Amino acid sequence: QVQLAESGGGLVQTGGSLRLSCGGSGRAFSLYTMAWFRQAPGKERDLVAAISRHGASTNYADSVKGRFTISRDNAKNTVYLQTGSLKPEDTAVYYCAAREYSSPGALVQYIQVYDYRYWGQGTQVTVSS
C-alpha cells in the first residue's frame, strides 16, 4: 500500500496560483496512477487531473484545462498540481489519490472516486473573489 499526504493549499486571490504537492510513502511510487480530485461543500468529489505511472499521459477536467498542470517525480515520491488563473469556483478541498496498477487501461478510464484506492487527507484551496 501507499500513504499519501497533500500540502500547498491556502488562500489566494482570483487569478493567483498555488502549487499543491502530494508525497507518498510505502510501495514504489511508480506502481500507481496518480490523480487529484476536489470537493466543494455540498458537491461531489470530482476528478481534477490524472497522470499515468511514468508521467507519459495526463488527463484533465474540462474546467481546468489550460490552467492546471499535473506532474510527478517518482524519484521523490511526489505528484504535483500547479494551479493558475484561479477562480472562486476552484475553491475546494483538493485530494491526492492513487490507483494501484492491475491491468492495462487508458488513463481516461480512471476518472471516478471508486477507481482510486488510496487517498490523502486533503488540502484546502480557497480563492477569494
Coordinates of C-alpha atoms in Angstrom, one line a residue, residues 15-66:
G15 CA -6.1 35.0 -10.8
G16 CA -3.5 33.7 -8.4
S17 CA -1.6 30.4 -8.4
L18 CA -0.8 27.6 -6.0
R19 CA 1.3 24.5 -6.3
L20 CA -0.1 21.5 -4.5
S21 CA 2.2 18.6 -3.6
C22 CA 1.3 15.1 -2.6
G23 CA 4.0 13.0 -1.1
G24 CA 3.8 9.2 -0.9
S25 CA 5.4 6.5 1.2
G26 CA 5.2 2.8 1.2
R27 CA 5.3 0.9 -2.1
A28 CA 7.2 2.2 -5.1
F29 CA 5.6 5.3 -6.3
S30 CA 5.9 4.3 -10.0
L31 CA 3.3 1.5 -9.4
Y32 CA 0.5 3.9 -9.1
T33 CA -1.6 6.0 -11.4
M34 CA -2.0 9.3 -9.5
A35 CA -4.8 11.8 -9.5
W36 CA -6.1 15.0 -7.9
F37 CA -9.7 15.3 -7.0
R38 CA -11.5 18.2 -5.4
Q39 CA -14.7 18.5 -3.4
A40 CA -16.5 21.7 -2.6
P41 CA -19.1 21.9 0.1
G42 CA -22.3 20.2 -0.9
K43 CA -20.8 18.8 -4.1
E44 CA -19.4 15.5 -5.3
R45 CA -15.8 14.8 -5.3
D46 CA -14.7 15.2 -8.9
L47 CA -11.5 14.5 -10.8
V48 CA -9.3 17.5 -11.5
A49 CA -6.4 15.8 -13.2
A50 CA -4.7 12.4 -13.5
I51 CA -1.3 11.2 -14.6
S52 CA -0.1 7.8 -15.7
R53 CA 2.6 5.9 -13.8
H54 CA 5.6 7.3 -15.6
G55 CA 4.1 10.6 -16.5
A56 CA 3.6 9.9 -20.2
S57 CA -0.1 10.6 -20.2
T58 CA -2.3 13.2 -18.4
N59 CA -6.0 13.8 -18.2
Y60 CA -7.8 17.0 -17.1
A61 CA -11.2 18.0 -16.2
D62 CA -12.6 20.4 -18.8
S63 CA -12.9 23.1 -16.1
V64 CA -9.2 23.3 -15.5
K65 CA -7.7 22.6 -18.9
G66 CA -5.2 25.2 -19.8

